[in-house]
Amino acid sequence: MNAMPSTTTLLRAWGLMMALTALSLWAAIADQGIAPTLAAMAAGVLKAVLILWVYLNLRKSGSGWKSVFIAFLAVIAAIVVGADLVGRLR
């Protein structure tokens, strides 16, 4: 069993991250309320998960590492979205 992701997996992850980058760009240009902000945050979180799972090979790690990194991403995303909401309410 090969622990490294295949070239096909790496290319698919790269293509998906490029599509998510385009979504983030669209959301930044649109800036019409909270929906584009949430779309950009979702795209960013998905890109981070792809990097962790595919490129850093976290998918082959133990459940403890996975839980820590996903919790860390959730906290960061909550802080950023919360800060954006506070800024919009002022």
CSV table of C-alpha atoms in Angstrom, one decimal:
chain,number,residue,atom,x,y,z
A,1,MET,CA,0.0,0.0,0.0
A,2,ASN,CA,1.4,3.3,-1.1
A,3,ALA,CA,1.1,6.1,1.6
A,4,MET,CA,1.6,8.9,-0.9
A,5,PRO,CA,-1.4,10.2,-2.9
A,6,SER,CA,-1.4,9.4,-6.6
A,7,THR,CA,-0.7,11.9,-9.3
A,8,THR,CA,-4.3,11.8,-10.3
A,9,THR,CA,-5.4,12.6,-6.7
A,10,LEU,CA,-2.9,15.5,-6.5
A,11,LEU,CA,-4.1,16.9,-9.9
A,12,ARG,CA,-7.8,16.6,-8.9
A,13,ALA,CA,-7.1,18.4,-5.6
A,14,TRP,CA,-5.2,21.1,-7.4
A,15,GLY,CA,-8.1,21.6,-9.9
A,16,LEU,CA,-10.6,21.7,-7.2
A,17,MET,CA,-8.5,24.3,-5.3
A,18,MET,CA,-8.3,26.4,-8.5
A,19,ALA,CA,-12.1,26.3,-8.8
A,20,LEU,CA,-12.5,27.3,-5.1
A,21,THR,CA,-10.1,30.2,-5.7
A,22,ALA,CA,-12.3,31.4,-8.5
A,23,LEU,CA,-15.3,31.1,-6.2
A,24,SER,CA,-13.4,33.2,-3.6
A,25,LEU,CA,-12.5,35.8,-6.2
A,26,TRP,CA,-16.2,36.0,-7.3
A,27,ALA,CA,-17.3,36.4,-3.7
A,28,ALA,CA,-14.7,39.2,-3.1
A,29,ILE,CA,-15.9,41.1,-6.2
A,30,ALA,CA,-19.6,40.6,-5.4
A,31,ASP,CA,-19.5,41.7,-1.8
A,32,GLN,CA,-23.3,41.9,-1.5
A,33,GLY,CA,-24.1,40.9,2.0
A,34,ILE,CA,-23.2,37.9,4.1
A,35,ALA,CA,-23.7,35.2,1.5
A,36,PRO,CA,-20.5,36.0,-0.5
A,37,THR,CA,-18.6,36.2,2.7
A,38,LEU,CA,-19.8,32.8,3.8
A,39,ALA,CA,-19.1,31.4,0.3
A,40,ALA,CA,-15.5,32.7,0.4
A,41,MET,CA,-15.0,31.3,3.9
A,42,ALA,CA,-16.4,27.9,2.9
A,43,ALA,CA,-14.1,27.9,-0.1
A,44,GLY,CA,-11.1,28.8,2.1
A,45,VAL,CA,-12.0,26.1,4.6
A,46,LEU,CA,-12.4,23.5,1.9
A,47,LYS,CA,-9.0,24.5,0.4
A,48,ALA,CA,-7.4,24.1,3.8
A,49,VAL,CA,-9.0,20.7,4.3
A,50,LEU,CA,-7.7,19.6,0.8
A,51,ILE,CA,-4.2,20.8,1.6
A,52,LEU,CA,-4.3,18.9,5.0
A,53,TRP,CA,-5.8,15.7,3.6
A,54,VAL,CA,-4.1,15.4,0.3
A,55,TYR,CA,-0.8,17.4,0.3
A,56,LEU,CA,0.1,16.9,3.9
A,57,ASN,CA,-1.3,13.4,3.8
A,58,LEU,CA,-3.4,13.8,7.0
A,59,ARG,CA,-5.9,11.3,5.7
A,60,LYS,CA,-3.3,8.6,6.6
A,61,SER,CA,-2.8,10.0,10.1
A,62,GLY,CA,-4.5,9.0,13.3
A,63,SER,CA,-7.9,10.3,14.4
A,64,GLY,CA,-6.3,12.5,17.0
A,65,TRP,CA,-4.4,14.6,14.5
A,66,LYS,CA,-7.4,14.8,12.2
A,67,SER,CA,-9.6,16.0,15.1
A,68,VAL,CA,-7.0,18.6,16.2
A,69,PHE,CA,-6.6,20.1,12.8
A,70,ILE,CA,-10.3,20.2,12.0
A,71,ALA,CA,-11.1,21.8,15.3
A,72,PHE,CA,-8.4,24.4,14.7
A,73,LEU,CA,-9.8,25.2,11.3
A,74,ALA,CA,-13.3,25.5,12.8
A,75,VAL,CA,-12.1,27.9,15.4
A,76,ILE,CA,-10.3,30.1,12.9
A,77,ALA,CA,-13.3,30.1,10.6
A,78,ALA,CA,-15.6,31.1,13.4
A,79,ILE,CA,-13.4,33.9,14.5
A,80,VAL,CA,-13.1,35.3,11.0
A,81,VAL,CA,-16.8,35.1,10.3
A,82,GLY,CA,-17.6,36.5,13.7
A,83,ALA,CA,-15.3,39.4,13.1
A,84,ASP,CA,-16.9,40.1,9.7
A,85,LEU,CA,-20.4,40.0,11.3
A,86,VAL,CA,-19.3,42.4,14.0
A,87,GLY,CA,-17.8,44.7,11.4
A,88,ARG,CA,-21.1,44.7,9.4
A,89,LEU,CA,-23.2,45.5,12.5
A,90,ARG,CA,-21.2,48.6,13.3
